[in-house]
mmCIF file of C-alpha atoms and ligand atoms in Angstrom:
data_model
loop_
_atom_site.group_PDB
_atom_site.id
_atom_site.type_symbol
_atom_site.label_atom_id
_atom_site.label_comp_id
_atom_site.label_asym_id
_atom_site.label_seq_id
_atom_site.Cartn_x
_atom_site.Cartn_y
_atom_site.Cartn_z
ATOM 1 C CA MET A 1 -11.612 5.948 4.832
ATOM 2 C CA THR A 2 -9.979 7.574 7.712
ATOM 3 C CA LEU A 3 -7.809 10.378 6.472
ATOM 4 C CA GLY A 4 -7.091 12.188 9.730
ATOM 5 C CA TRP A 5 -7.920 15.359 7.595
ATOM 6 C CA PRO A 6 -6.553 17.892 7.757
ATOM 7 C CA ASN A 7 -3.480 17.265 9.811
ATOM 8 C CA LEU A 8 -1.469 20.552 9.877
ATOM 9 C CA SER A 9 1.372 18.940 11.889
ATOM 10 C CA ASN A 10 2.229 16.657 9.049
ATOM 11 C CA PRO A 11 4.896 18.363 6.724
ATOM 12 C CA ALA A 12 3.063 16.883 3.647
ATOM 13 C CA ASP A 13 -0.087 18.712 4.450
ATOM 14 C CA ALA A 14 1.730 21.961 5.218
ATOM 15 C CA VAL A 15 3.366 21.767 1.865
ATOM 16 C CA PHE A 16 0.188 20.978 0.171
ATOM 17 C CA PHE A 17 -1.784 23.756 1.756
ATOM 18 C CA PHE A 18 0.864 26.201 0.972
ATOM 19 C CA ILE A 19 1.056 25.355 -2.711
ATOM 20 C CA VAL A 20 -2.885 25.326 -3.005
ATOM 21 C CA GLY A 21 -2.920 28.704 -1.040
ATOM 22 C CA VAL A 22 -0.358 30.288 -3.642
ATOM 23 C CA SER A 23 -2.237 28.698 -6.598
ATOM 24 C CA VAL A 24 -5.727 30.069 -5.304
ATOM 25 C CA ALA A 25 -4.175 33.577 -4.714
ATOM 26 C CA PHE A 26 -2.903 33.754 -8.196
ATOM 27 C CA LEU A 27 -6.178 32.430 -9.703
ATOM 28 C CA PHE A 28 -7.940 35.300 -8.111
ATOM 29 C CA ALA A 29 -5.269 37.907 -8.925
ATOM 30 C CA ASN A 30 -4.946 36.793 -12.736
ATOM 31 C CA THR A 31 -8.685 36.697 -12.987
ATOM 32 C CA ALA A 32 -9.031 40.106 -11.518
ATOM 33 C CA VAL A 33 -6.419 41.645 -13.842
ATOM 34 C CA MET A 34 -7.822 39.891 -16.895
ATOM 35 C CA ILE A 35 -11.437 41.366 -16.191
ATOM 36 C CA TYR A 36 -9.985 44.669 -15.665
ATOM 37 C CA PHE A 37 -8.167 44.553 -19.030
ATOM 38 C CA VAL A 38 -10.955 43.276 -20.752
ATOM 39 C CA VAL A 39 -13.106 46.294 -19.709
ATOM 40 C CA ARG A 40 -10.575 49.066 -19.661
ATOM 41 C CA TYR A 41 -8.946 48.086 -23.065
ATOM 42 C CA SER A 42 -12.082 47.162 -24.907
ATOM 43 C CA ARG A 43 -12.458 48.437 -28.407
ATOM 44 C CA LYS A 44 -15.216 50.925 -27.273
ATOM 45 C CA ARG A 45 -12.963 52.522 -24.640
ATOM 46 C CA ASN A 46 -9.697 52.138 -26.622
ATOM 47 C CA PRO A 47 -10.305 52.191 -30.453
ATOM 48 C CA ASN A 48 -6.671 52.793 -31.401
ATOM 49 C CA PRO A 49 -4.218 50.026 -30.326
ATOM 50 C CA GLU A 50 -0.959 51.373 -28.890
ATOM 51 C CA ASP A 51 2.317 49.868 -29.383
ATOM 52 C CA VAL A 52 3.625 49.152 -25.939
ATOM 53 C CA LYS A 53 7.610 49.243 -25.627
ATOM 54 C CA ASP A 54 9.597 47.347 -22.927
ATOM 55 C CA ASN A 55 8.578 47.858 -19.302
ATOM 56 C CA VAL A 56 11.697 46.931 -17.295
ATOM 57 C CA ALA A 57 9.960 47.310 -13.886
ATOM 58 C CA LEU A 58 7.223 44.846 -14.743
ATOM 59 C CA GLU A 59 9.413 42.335 -16.438
ATOM 60 C CA VAL A 60 11.743 42.270 -13.234
ATOM 61 C CA LEU A 61 8.694 41.858 -11.130
ATOM 62 C CA TRP A 62 7.427 38.871 -12.937
ATOM 63 C CA THR A 63 10.788 37.118 -12.981
ATOM 64 C CA VAL A 64 11.721 37.722 -9.448
ATOM 65 C CA ILE A 65 8.190 36.938 -7.668
ATOM 66 C CA PRO A 66 7.822 33.483 -9.416
ATOM 67 C CA THR A 67 11.450 32.728 -8.963
ATOM 68 C CA ILE A 68 11.178 33.450 -5.176
ATOM 69 C CA LEU A 69 7.903 31.427 -4.982
ATOM 70 C CA VAL A 70 9.255 28.300 -6.629
ATOM 71 C CA LEU A 71 12.411 28.586 -4.376
ATOM 72 C CA ILE A 72 10.024 28.597 -1.355
ATOM 73 C CA ILE A 73 8.007 25.693 -2.740
ATOM 74 C CA PHE A 74 11.334 23.762 -3.204
ATOM 75 C CA PHE A 75 12.485 24.542 0.338
ATOM 76 C CA VAL A 76 9.277 23.542 2.011
ATOM 77 C CA GLY A 77 9.226 20.432 -0.212
ATOM 78 C CA TRP A 78 12.847 19.598 0.646
ATOM 79 C CA LYS A 79 12.177 19.953 4.360
ATOM 80 C CA GLY A 80 9.126 17.760 4.011
ATOM 81 C CA PHE A 81 11.171 15.177 2.086
ATOM 82 C CA GLN A 82 14.070 15.274 4.813
ATOM 83 C CA TYR A 83 11.500 14.611 7.336
ATOM 84 C CA MET A 84 10.062 11.600 5.459
ATOM 85 C CA ARG A 85 13.443 10.112 4.815
ATOM 86 C CA THR A 86 14.989 10.719 8.356
ATOM 87 C CA VAL A 87 13.960 7.643 10.375
ATOM 88 C CA PRO A 88 14.032 8.324 14.179
ATOM 89 C CA PRO A 89 16.804 5.990 15.661
ATOM 90 C CA ASP A 90 14.278 4.345 18.067
ATOM 91 C CA ALA A 91 11.744 3.305 15.496
ATOM 92 C CA MET A 92 10.424 -0.066 15.549
ATOM 93 C CA PRO A 93 11.313 -2.061 12.400
ATOM 94 C CA VAL A 94 8.623 -4.043 10.657
ATOM 95 C CA LYS A 95 9.297 -6.042 7.463
ATOM 96 C CA VAL A 96 6.742 -5.728 4.702
ATOM 97 C CA LEU A 97 6.399 -8.305 2.009
ATOM 98 C CA ALA A 98 4.042 -7.289 -0.823
ATOM 99 C CA GLN A 99 2.791 -10.111 -3.118
ATOM 100 C CA GLU A 100 -0.116 -10.713 -5.434
ATOM 101 C CA TRP A 101 -2.441 -9.662 -3.746
ATOM 102 C CA SER A 102 -1.706 -9.463 -0.075
ATOM 103 C CA TRP A 103 0.400 -7.811 2.512
ATOM 104 C CA THR A 104 2.647 -9.726 5.067
ATOM 105 C CA PHE A 105 4.205 -7.980 8.040
ATOM 106 C CA THR A 106 7.055 -9.579 10.002
ATOM 107 C CA TYR A 107 8.180 -8.356 13.358
ATOM 108 C CA GLU A 108 11.497 -8.594 14.954
ATOM 109 C CA ASN A 109 10.468 -11.665 16.982
ATOM 110 C CA GLY A 110 9.300 -13.415 13.876
ATOM 111 C CA LYS A 111 5.711 -12.763 14.476
ATOM 112 C CA GLN A 112 3.727 -12.299 11.276
ATOM 113 C CA ASP A 113 0.217 -10.843 10.614
ATOM 114 C CA SER A 114 -1.716 -9.661 7.433
ATOM 115 C CA VAL A 115 -2.651 -6.599 9.440
ATOM 116 C CA LEU A 116 -0.088 -3.834 10.314
ATOM 117 C CA ARG A 117 -0.401 -3.734 14.193
ATOM 118 C CA VAL A 118 1.572 -0.927 15.822
ATOM 119 C CA PRO A 119 1.777 0.599 19.360
ATOM 120 C CA VAL A 120 0.440 4.122 19.534
ATOM 121 C CA ARG A 121 3.068 6.910 19.695
ATOM 122 C CA LYS A 122 5.970 4.807 18.694
ATOM 123 C CA PRO A 123 7.771 5.543 15.377
ATOM 124 C CA ILE A 124 7.486 2.496 12.830
ATOM 125 C CA LYS A 125 10.112 1.824 10.293
ATOM 126 C CA LEU A 126 8.733 -0.193 7.396
ATOM 127 C CA LEU A 127 11.324 -2.301 5.398
ATOM 128 C CA ILE A 128 9.473 -3.107 2.053
ATOM 129 C CA THR A 129 10.063 -5.583 -0.602
ATOM 130 C CA SER A 130 7.992 -7.376 -3.120
ATOM 131 C CA ALA A 131 7.782 -11.143 -3.846
ATOM 132 C CA ASP A 132 6.770 -10.855 -7.462
ATOM 133 C CA VAL A 133 5.872 -7.589 -9.342
ATOM 134 C CA LEU A 134 5.869 -3.921 -8.597
ATOM 135 C CA HIS A 135 3.483 -2.864 -5.881
ATOM 136 C CA SER A 136 3.170 0.385 -3.904
ATOM 137 C CA LEU A 137 2.352 0.747 -0.270
ATOM 138 C CA PHE A 138 0.194 3.667 0.624
ATOM 139 C CA ILE A 139 -1.289 4.731 4.020
ATOM 140 C CA PRO A 140 -3.229 7.948 3.220
ATOM 141 C CA ALA A 141 -3.651 8.686 7.027
ATOM 142 C CA TYR A 142 0.181 9.199 7.322
ATOM 143 C CA ARG A 143 0.679 10.643 3.972
ATOM 144 C CA ILE A 144 3.221 8.101 3.041
ATOM 145 C CA LYS A 145 3.627 6.006 -0.132
ATOM 146 C CA GLU A 146 6.588 3.902 -1.301
ATOM 147 C CA ASP A 147 7.170 1.372 -4.147
ATOM 148 C CA CYS A 148 7.617 -2.231 -3.325
ATOM 149 C CA VAL A 149 10.164 -3.506 -5.623
ATOM 150 C CA PRO A 150 11.269 -7.213 -6.056
ATOM 151 C CA GLY A 151 14.873 -7.920 -5.109
ATOM 152 C CA MET A 152 15.173 -4.589 -3.459
ATOM 153 C CA GLU A 153 14.469 -3.003 0.028
ATOM 154 C CA THR A 154 12.845 0.291 0.298
ATOM 155 C CA HIS A 155 11.786 2.057 3.536
ATOM 156 C CA LEU A 156 9.392 4.288 5.066
ATOM 157 C CA TRP A 157 8.411 5.513 8.563
ATOM 158 C CA PHE A 158 5.666 7.098 10.302
ATOM 159 C CA LEU A 159 4.366 7.927 13.707
ATOM 160 C CA PRO A 160 1.016 6.608 14.699
ATOM 161 C CA ASP A 161 -0.072 9.409 17.065
ATOM 162 C CA GLN A 162 -3.668 8.360 17.564
ATOM 163 C CA LEU A 163 -5.475 5.120 18.245
ATOM 164 C CA GLY A 164 -7.601 3.790 15.376
ATOM 165 C CA SER A 165 -7.857 1.700 12.326
ATOM 166 C CA TYR A 166 -6.414 3.167 9.103
ATOM 167 C CA ASP A 167 -6.333 1.960 5.485
ATOM 168 C CA LEU A 168 -3.306 0.531 4.002
ATOM 169 C CA PHE A 169 -3.481 -0.379 0.221
ATOM 170 C CA CYS A 170 -1.560 -1.010 -2.897
ATOM 171 C CA THR A 171 -1.399 1.880 -5.051
ATOM 172 C CA GLU A 172 0.221 0.617 -8.227
ATOM 173 C CA TYR A 173 -1.723 -1.572 -10.668
ATOM 174 C CA CYS A 174 -0.395 -4.970 -10.095
ATOM 175 C CA GLY A 175 -2.789 -7.316 -11.854
ATOM 176 C CA VAL A 176 -6.376 -8.483 -11.572
ATOM 177 C CA GLY A 177 -6.473 -8.670 -7.838
ATOM 178 C CA HIS A 178 -5.000 -5.129 -7.284
ATOM 179 C CA SER A 179 -8.192 -3.816 -5.764
ATOM 180 C CA ALA A 180 -8.255 -6.583 -3.135
ATOM 181 C CA MET A 181 -4.723 -5.747 -2.095
ATOM 182 C CA ILE A 182 -6.014 -3.787 0.985
ATOM 183 C CA THR A 183 -5.673 -4.059 4.788
ATOM 184 C CA LYS A 184 -5.491 -1.974 7.869
ATOM 185 C CA VAL A 185 -3.080 -0.256 10.332
ATOM 186 C CA GLU A 186 -4.225 -1.027 13.664
ATOM 187 C CA VAL A 187 -2.831 1.516 16.126
ATOM 188 C CA MET A 188 -3.269 -0.171 19.613
ATOM 189 C CA PRO A 189 -2.608 0.847 23.143
ATOM 190 C CA GLU A 190 0.945 -0.106 24.166
ATOM 191 C CA LYS A 191 -0.294 -2.685 26.558
ATOM 192 C CA ASP A 192 -2.587 -4.484 24.043
ATOM 193 C CA PHE A 193 0.215 -4.376 21.433
ATOM 194 C CA GLU A 194 2.669 -6.020 23.811
ATOM 195 C CA ALA A 195 0.122 -8.666 24.769
ATOM 196 C CA TRP A 196 -0.405 -9.403 21.098
ATOM 197 C CA TYR A 197 3.337 -9.169 20.373
ATOM 198 C CA LYS A 198 4.355 -11.626 23.007
ATOM 199 C CA GLY A 199 1.441 -13.952 22.614
ATOM 200 C CA GLY A 200 2.328 -17.151 20.932
ATOM 201 C CA ASP A 201 -0.943 -18.019 19.020
ATOM 202 C CA ALA A 202 -0.111 -16.886 15.577
ATOM 203 C CA GLU A 203 3.573 -17.363 15.673
ATOM 204 C CA MET A 204 5.055 -19.103 12.621
ATOM 205 C CA ALA A 205 8.306 -20.047 11.093
ATOM 206 C CA LYS A 206 9.690 -17.178 8.859
ATOM 207 C CA PRO A 207 9.296 -18.245 5.254
ATOM 208 C CA GLY A 208 12.508 -19.502 3.667
ATOM 209 C CA THR A 209 14.259 -20.358 6.922
ATOM 210 C CA LYS A 210 15.163 -23.995 7.465
ATOM 211 C CA THR A 211 15.366 -23.765 11.209
ATOM 212 C CA THR A 212 12.182 -25.267 12.776
ATOM 213 C CA LYS A 213 11.186 -23.592 16.064
ATOM 214 C CA LYS A 214 9.140 -25.535 18.479
ATOM 215 C CA LYS A 215 5.999 -23.367 17.684
ATOM 216 C CA ALA A 216 6.752 -23.390 14.155
ATOM 217 C CA ALA A 217 6.616 -27.284 13.963
ATOM 218 C CA ASP A 218 2.861 -27.075 14.458
ATOM 219 C CA PRO A 219 1.566 -24.148 12.310
ATOM 220 C CA ASP A 220 -2.124 -23.345 12.172
ATOM 221 C CA GLY A 221 -3.788 -23.445 8.923
ATOM 222 C CA ALA A 222 -6.506 -21.042 9.837
ATOM 223 C CA SER A 223 -4.070 -18.163 10.609
ATOM 224 C CA LEU A 224 -1.663 -19.217 7.729
ATOM 225 C CA VAL A 225 -4.389 -18.674 4.967
ATOM 226 C CA GLN A 226 -4.982 -15.253 6.375
ATOM 227 C CA VAL A 227 -1.369 -14.211 6.847
ATOM 228 C CA LYS A 228 -0.151 -15.472 3.647
ATOM 229 C CA GLY A 229 -2.848 -13.614 1.887
ATOM 230 C CA CYS A 230 -4.875 -16.577 0.588
ATOM 231 C CA LEU A 231 -8.130 -14.821 1.605
ATOM 232 C CA ALA A 232 -7.613 -11.921 -0.637
ATOM 233 C CA CYS A 233 -8.670 -14.186 -3.549
ATOM 234 C CA HIS A 234 -10.461 -17.186 -1.791
ATOM 235 C CA SER A 235 -13.574 -16.803 0.446
ATOM 236 C CA LEU A 236 -14.322 -18.941 3.387
ATOM 237 C CA ASP A 237 -18.097 -18.617 3.047
ATOM 238 C CA GLY A 238 -18.769 -19.996 -0.348
ATOM 239 C CA SER A 239 -18.889 -16.490 -1.969
ATOM 240 C CA SER A 240 -17.052 -16.220 -5.314
ATOM 241 C CA LYS A 241 -13.835 -13.966 -5.232
ATOM 242 C CA ILE A 242 -11.081 -13.896 -7.760
ATOM 243 C CA GLY A 243 -10.447 -17.619 -7.010
ATOM 244 C CA PRO A 244 -12.616 -20.495 -6.059
ATOM 245 C CA SER A 245 -13.980 -20.362 -2.441
ATOM 246 C CA PHE A 246 -12.222 -22.503 0.158
ATOM 247 C CA LYS A 247 -15.733 -23.616 1.595
ATOM 248 C CA GLY A 248 -16.270 -27.310 0.753
ATOM 249 C CA ILE A 249 -13.447 -27.422 -1.515
ATOM 250 C CA PHE A 250 -12.117 -30.810 -0.386
ATOM 251 C CA GLY A 251 -13.874 -33.482 -2.319
ATOM 252 C CA LYS A 252 -15.460 -31.274 -4.877
ATOM 253 C CA LYS A 253 -15.673 -31.881 -8.581
ATOM 254 C CA GLU A 254 -13.768 -29.232 -10.631
ATOM 255 C CA THR A 255 -13.267 -28.982 -14.175
ATOM 256 C CA VAL A 256 -9.535 -28.054 -14.817
ATOM 257 C CA ILE A 257 -7.591 -26.958 -17.898
ATOM 258 C CA ARG A 258 -4.120 -28.330 -18.816
ATOM 259 C CA ASP A 259 -2.593 -27.342 -22.136
ATOM 260 C CA GLY A 260 -5.915 -26.254 -23.403
ATOM 261 C CA LYS A 261 -7.653 -29.484 -22.500
ATOM 262 C CA GLU A 262 -10.469 -29.735 -20.122
ATOM 263 C CA ARG A 263 -10.858 -32.695 -17.736
ATOM 264 C CA GLU A 264 -12.850 -33.326 -14.318
ATOM 265 C CA LEU A 265 -11.176 -34.207 -11.221
ATOM 266 C CA VAL A 266 -11.934 -34.427 -7.424
ATOM 267 C CA VAL A 267 -10.099 -31.897 -5.219
ATOM 268 C CA ASP A 268 -7.799 -34.054 -3.014
ATOM 269 C CA GLU A 269 -4.656 -33.574 -1.043
ATOM 270 C CA ALA A 270 -2.485 -34.154 -4.070
ATOM 271 C CA PHE A 271 -4.386 -31.577 -6.159
ATOM 272 C CA ILE A 272 -4.274 -28.855 -3.470
ATOM 273 C CA LYS A 273 -0.481 -29.369 -2.888
ATOM 274 C CA GLN A 274 0.027 -29.222 -6.582
ATOM 275 C CA THR A 275 -1.989 -26.008 -7.000
ATOM 276 C CA LEU A 276 -0.025 -24.535 -4.015
ATOM 277 C CA LEU A 277 3.387 -25.301 -5.595
ATOM 278 C CA HIS A 278 2.644 -25.557 -9.383
ATOM 279 C CA PRO A 279 -0.568 -23.727 -9.931
ATOM 280 C CA GLU A 280 0.278 -23.186 -13.721
ATOM 281 C CA LEU A 281 -0.159 -27.150 -14.296
ATOM 282 C CA ASP A 282 -4.002 -27.400 -13.903
ATOM 283 C CA ARG A 283 -6.085 -24.225 -13.806
ATOM 284 C CA VAL A 284 -9.586 -24.391 -12.401
ATOM 285 C CA LYS A 285 -12.006 -23.557 -15.258
ATOM 286 C CA GLY A 286 -14.047 -20.291 -14.814
ATOM 287 C CA PHE A 287 -11.241 -18.484 -12.894
ATOM 288 C CA PRO A 288 -8.406 -16.284 -14.282
ATOM 289 C CA PRO A 289 -5.136 -18.204 -14.276
ATOM 290 C CA ILE A 290 -3.406 -16.067 -11.877
ATOM 291 C CA MET A 291 -2.839 -18.075 -8.554
ATOM 292 C CA PRO A 292 0.882 -17.501 -7.766
ATOM 293 C CA SER A 293 3.190 -20.397 -6.865
ATOM 294 C CA GLN A 294 3.944 -20.715 -3.154
ATOM 295 C CA GLN A 295 7.183 -22.464 -3.755
ATOM 296 C CA GLY A 296 9.719 -21.185 -1.284
ATOM 297 C CA GLN A 297 7.016 -19.163 0.436
ATOM 298 C CA LEU A 298 5.613 -21.981 2.520
ATOM 299 C CA THR A 299 7.529 -24.676 4.743
ATOM 300 C CA ASP A 300 6.412 -28.208 4.477
ATOM 301 C CA PRO A 301 4.687 -28.125 7.754
ATOM 302 C CA GLU A 302 2.951 -24.923 6.664
ATOM 303 C CA LEU A 303 1.824 -26.712 3.431
ATOM 304 C CA ASP A 304 0.460 -29.684 5.458
ATOM 305 C CA ALA A 305 -1.200 -27.276 7.863
ATOM 306 C CA ILE A 306 -2.954 -25.528 5.088
ATOM 307 C CA ILE A 307 -4.014 -28.766 3.414
ATOM 308 C CA HIS A 308 -5.379 -29.988 6.711
ATOM 309 C CA TYR A 309 -7.355 -26.819 7.352
ATOM 310 C CA LEU A 310 -8.816 -26.806 3.865
ATOM 311 C CA LYS A 311 -10.086 -30.378 4.455
ATOM 312 C CA SER A 312 -11.853 -29.172 7.580
ATOM 313 C CA LEU A 313 -13.868 -26.471 5.645
ATOM 314 C CA LYS A 314 -17.096 -28.402 5.040
HETATM 315 CU CU1 CUA B 401 -0.213 -4.654 -5.489
HETATM 316 CU CU2 CUA B 401 -1.569 -3.159 -6.773
#
């Protein structure tokens, strides 16, 4: 995991080290005083206990010092919070859709990807929401974390100051595929990013929009299963993940369960389409019943492209 550790220019790190520093100083100071008292006031040296009356000076000291300390901690914390919530006006907006169990990033020109690609040294503003349950977006390298809430848009920003590949994952338990809800932030040289951003290969219609652009009319199934997060649960190489592998799925015999009754069927176009739109009808035996419905998430041409692609996976 790339943490970029320690990163003292980051306000979160400065606050963290300040609090750890204060805690360590008090740990040593308290321990030293405790040891001194144990020795100095042991029964051997001090057989007759003394009744200690108030000590105003001491009481003032142990009230004032902690008060000042917590105020300083509040102040540095507040500064860090302000920094986190103040998005630079020139930040590049990227929409983030969290869903069980994948991430979809949508750029201003409609381009989508399952990896967050950003140009180096350009502030990025993430506009975050969820398609189903609560998730939480966490990029440890940039010390940022924000809840993904269905029906609500939250935001975050960060400055990718160094090239590299950084982890991005869900940090709120969201069901059986939670641990698979992991992707990368790819910080690219500006030129490479521009080339990717303007390149047409992976361009697709935005989900939910009825307007069909020229390029959107012919979506590519291979990139769809990646962008739409199918690969978080379904492998392409035959290995078992949370759901059945896509390899050789077309024409395969599967046992499905409907209303508690088992029956065998052959996977065909109709079954794939039904599973994409109404996965709750027939569940494939041996896998948890967790496939989310893609109703409203995929356009008809996208559905066809995915079915066509799955047919090609021998
Ligand atoms: Cu999404 Cu955990």
